[in-house]
Amino acid sequence: MNLSPLERKFLEMVAKNQLITKNELKTKLNIDGSALDTAASGLVSKRLVATVSPVGSTCYAITQHGTRLLEQLNE
């Protein structure tokens, strides 16, 4: 599966943090909201991350599929 460099960084950041807010990702990746939305949309459609809203703000969590893909990419 092909990931853009931003999608890979996004996926790695979500995996590292388990659950991370949209604002935390924007800050840590130093990107604007539209770039983040594009990467998030791609990863959600590929079922690599899931969107959750536990406290009213958008958060992302890695899926099992996302974890397996990262393991394969890091071999």
Short mmCIF file of C-alpha atoms in Angstrom, two decimals:
data_model
loop_
_atom_site.label_atom_id
_atom_site.label_comp_id
_atom_site.label_asym_id
_atom_site.label_seq_id
_atom_site.Cartn_x
_atom_site.Cartn_y
_atom_site.Cartn_z
CA MET A 1 0.00 0.00 0.00
CA ASN A 2 1.36 3.39 -0.95
CA LEU A 3 1.43 6.18 1.61
CA SER A 4 2.47 9.76 1.04
CA PRO A 5 5.30 11.00 3.27
CA LEU A 6 2.76 13.02 5.28
CA GLU A 7 0.44 10.01 5.67
CA ARG A 8 3.34 7.92 6.96
CA LYS A 9 4.37 10.59 9.49
CA PHE A 10 0.73 10.96 10.54
CA LEU A 11 0.37 7.18 10.99
CA GLU A 12 3.63 6.94 12.96
CA MET A 13 2.56 9.81 15.25
CA VAL A 14 -0.83 8.21 15.92
CA ALA A 15 0.83 4.84 16.62
CA LYS A 16 3.29 6.44 19.03
CA ASN A 17 0.57 8.28 20.97
CA GLN A 18 -2.24 5.69 20.73
CA LEU A 19 -4.84 8.49 20.73
CA ILE A 20 -4.03 12.00 19.55
CA THR A 21 -6.13 15.08 18.88
CA LYS A 22 -6.28 16.88 15.58
CA ASN A 23 -4.72 20.00 17.14
CA GLU A 24 -1.83 17.99 18.63
CA LEU A 25 -1.13 16.48 15.21
CA LYS A 26 -1.19 19.89 13.52
CA THR A 27 1.34 21.17 16.04
CA LYS A 28 3.64 18.13 16.04
CA LEU A 29 3.64 17.77 12.25
CA ASN A 30 3.80 21.56 11.74
CA ILE A 31 1.12 21.55 9.03
CA ASP A 32 -2.09 23.43 8.34
CA GLY A 33 -5.59 22.08 8.85
CA SER A 34 -6.33 21.35 5.20
CA ALA A 35 -3.18 19.24 4.75
CA LEU A 36 -4.03 17.35 7.92
CA ASP A 37 -7.62 16.80 6.77
CA THR A 38 -6.39 15.42 3.43
CA ALA A 39 -3.96 13.00 5.10
CA ALA A 40 -6.55 11.97 7.70
CA SER A 41 -9.18 11.34 5.04
CA GLY A 42 -6.78 9.14 3.08
CA LEU A 43 -5.78 7.11 6.14
CA VAL A 44 -9.38 6.68 7.31
CA SER A 45 -10.46 5.53 3.84
CA LYS A 46 -7.59 3.00 3.84
CA ARG A 47 -8.77 1.87 7.31
CA LEU A 48 -5.37 2.62 8.86
CA VAL A 49 -6.71 5.08 11.43
CA ALA A 50 -10.10 5.68 12.98
CA THR A 51 -11.68 8.98 13.94
CA VAL A 52 -13.05 9.15 17.48
CA SER A 53 -14.55 11.98 19.50
CA PRO A 54 -14.31 10.97 23.17
CA VAL A 55 -14.34 14.47 24.65
CA GLY A 56 -15.93 16.52 21.90
CA SER A 57 -12.74 17.11 19.91
CA THR A 58 -11.63 15.06 16.93
CA CYS A 59 -9.04 12.42 17.80
CA TYR A 60 -7.36 9.70 15.81
CA ALA A 61 -6.47 6.15 16.82
CA ILE A 62 -4.51 3.58 14.85
CA THR A 63 -6.33 0.45 13.71
CA GLN A 64 -4.95 -3.09 13.71
CA HIS A 65 -4.55 -2.78 9.95
CA GLY A 66 -2.51 0.40 10.46
CA THR A 67 -0.32 -1.27 13.07
CA ARG A 68 0.40 -4.21 10.77
CA LEU A 69 1.25 -1.92 7.87
CA LEU A 70 3.71 0.08 9.98
CA GLU A 71 5.36 -3.14 11.14
CA GLN A 72 5.78 -4.22 7.50
CA LEU A 73 7.16 -0.82 6.47
CA ASN A 74 9.69 -0.84 9.31
CA GLU A 75 11.07 -4.33 8.56
#
